[in-house]
Amino acid sequence: MKKKNTYLFFYLNTCLFYINRRIIWLFPRLIVALTSPKALPLGNKNKKQAFFLYFPRLIVPLQRKKKNMAERKQKLLGMTITELKEVAAMLGMPAFTGGQIAQWLYNRHVTSIDEMTNISKVNRERLKEHYEIGSYKPLDAQRSIDGTVKYLFPVCGEDSEHTEELDSTRYSVGANKKFVETVYIPDGDRATLCVSCQVGCKMNCLFCQTGKQGFDGNLSVADILNQIYALPEWDKLTNIVFMGQGEPMDNLDNVLKATQILTADYGFAWSPRRITVSSVGLKGKLKRFIEESDCHVAISMHTPLPEQRAQLMPAERGMSITEIVDMLHQYDFAHQRRLTFEYIVFGGVNDSMAHARSIVNLLRGLDCRINLIRFHQIPDVPLKGASQEKMEALRDYLTHNGITTTIRASRGQDIYAACGLLSTKKKQRD
């Protein structure tokens, strides 16, 4: 019995000895874990969970793994020079590194951070930990016999999970598949790109397939610029028109920032005279765009009669065509900046001489021009295109009365070139 007690006493002492040693080992680490934010890469909010990172025998550092899985790299594409310099400073790089990144992005169109060879390898690795280029190739392309190409781009947004490489085969659009269309239109020594600014559209114009999709979100600046950046023919472009999917004034902040980068010396360095932004006319926002941008302006008119325009374009109820024209009279379009009115001609709807006379009266005294556009029928819409004779009669009357008018050539009729048709087809297929 005495021998048993001796063994028990020895066993208990040994246990207490190791427990005391463990407490002595744990205590200072506990203090650090609870009081030193610098010692914890997970930040103040996760101190309680991060405490367990100091006890590897007890808990595998899952919290750190979860954070890495949740982290999303930010896109460099779409950042201004000021923002790029802030990125450089935040990562402990010299301020001029921001200018170098801008040059690699907007002047040289690199597809990976590793290509930025005048930035040290250490800084490139540091940059890659938190950022990526943010550009993705189109998922689909349809080529017309007339040379027009319609591209279908994935929409990445600000929080999408994606990879560094500009490779559409590795891109996953996830559960909510979103696409936008971009149309490349070569014409002799000119090449125009028609870009989108939204997924779907809120305007719900009767004649537009995009409006039938409903609204599914604004494009980020990166998504807008990616349509240019990742375009196979980007180096051949001479003009850009914001006339694709969506209403530019309804995504005004991102459209303004995109055009700023397109025209800035540190950016694409395009002249604003090579860029046209179209709008149905949104009160307040159209005025702001005209005052903050030097790009050309195009207004979707489609009829000079307010009542009829409201039937074709519900946005007329928010800002009428007469209000739009009155506002435009306050600005100077007589010099390099151009003002255009877009006019889709529907057979038996807006192709009469009465409409022509109303257009002349509406636009009297305004320095502008008109583009007459052929309508190509879309599913479930009771509208048809006007005859060539009607379009020519409209053009001749308007030109004779002092409004320069042209009939826009139809392009890409064999490849779903009208806005919204290709993306609608893709959604239905998926």
Short mmCIF file of C-alpha atoms in Angstrom, two decimals, residues 207 299-313 316 319-326 341-346 349-364 370 372 394 397-398 403:
data_model
loop_
_atom_site.label_atom_id
_atom_site.label_comp_id
_atom_site.label_asym_id
_atom_site.label_seq_id
_atom_site.Cartn_x
_atom_site.Cartn_y
_atom_site.Cartn_z
CA PHE A 207 -36.76 48.44 -79.70
CA ILE A 299 -28.47 61.68 -77.69
CA SER A 300 -30.91 58.88 -78.47
CA MET A 301 -33.86 60.77 -79.94
CA HIS A 302 -35.70 58.31 -82.23
CA THR A 303 -38.70 60.64 -82.47
CA PRO A 304 -39.16 64.38 -81.85
CA LEU A 305 -42.68 63.89 -80.44
CA PRO A 306 -42.68 63.57 -76.61
CA GLU A 307 -45.79 61.38 -76.43
CA GLN A 308 -44.52 58.97 -79.04
CA ARG A 309 -41.02 58.97 -77.53
CA ALA A 310 -42.50 57.98 -74.15
CA GLN A 311 -44.07 54.94 -75.82
CA LEU A 312 -40.77 53.93 -77.39
CA MET A 313 -38.52 55.04 -74.52
CA GLU A 316 -38.81 60.28 -71.76
CA MET A 319 -36.38 63.89 -68.89
CA SER A 320 -38.24 64.84 -72.05
CA ILE A 321 -36.56 65.42 -75.38
CA THR A 322 -37.54 69.10 -75.20
CA GLU A 323 -35.87 69.41 -71.76
CA ILE A 324 -32.76 67.74 -73.15
CA VAL A 325 -32.56 70.12 -76.11
CA ASP A 326 -33.16 73.16 -73.89
CA PHE A 341 -28.71 62.81 -82.32
CA GLU A 342 -29.28 59.11 -82.97
CA TYR A 343 -32.47 58.33 -84.86
CA ILE A 344 -33.55 54.72 -85.54
CA VAL A 345 -36.06 54.85 -88.38
CA PHE A 346 -39.12 52.59 -87.94
CA VAL A 349 -43.83 55.05 -87.06
CA ASN A 350 -41.31 57.90 -87.24
CA ASP A 351 -40.40 58.13 -90.91
CA SER A 352 -42.86 60.76 -92.16
CA MET A 353 -42.23 64.30 -93.37
CA ALA A 354 -44.22 65.50 -90.36
CA HIS A 355 -41.54 63.97 -88.16
CA ALA A 356 -38.84 65.60 -90.27
CA ARG A 357 -40.42 69.03 -89.85
CA SER A 358 -40.75 68.49 -86.08
CA ILE A 359 -37.06 67.59 -85.88
CA VAL A 360 -36.09 70.81 -87.67
CA ASN A 361 -38.24 72.88 -85.31
CA LEU A 362 -36.94 71.07 -82.22
CA LEU A 363 -33.25 71.45 -83.09
CA ARG A 364 -33.36 74.95 -84.54
CA ILE A 370 -28.18 63.46 -87.02
CA LEU A 372 -30.25 57.86 -89.24
CA LEU A 394 -35.58 62.14 -94.28
CA TYR A 397 -35.01 67.11 -96.01
CA LEU A 398 -32.99 67.51 -92.81
CA ILE A 403 -28.93 69.77 -90.13
#
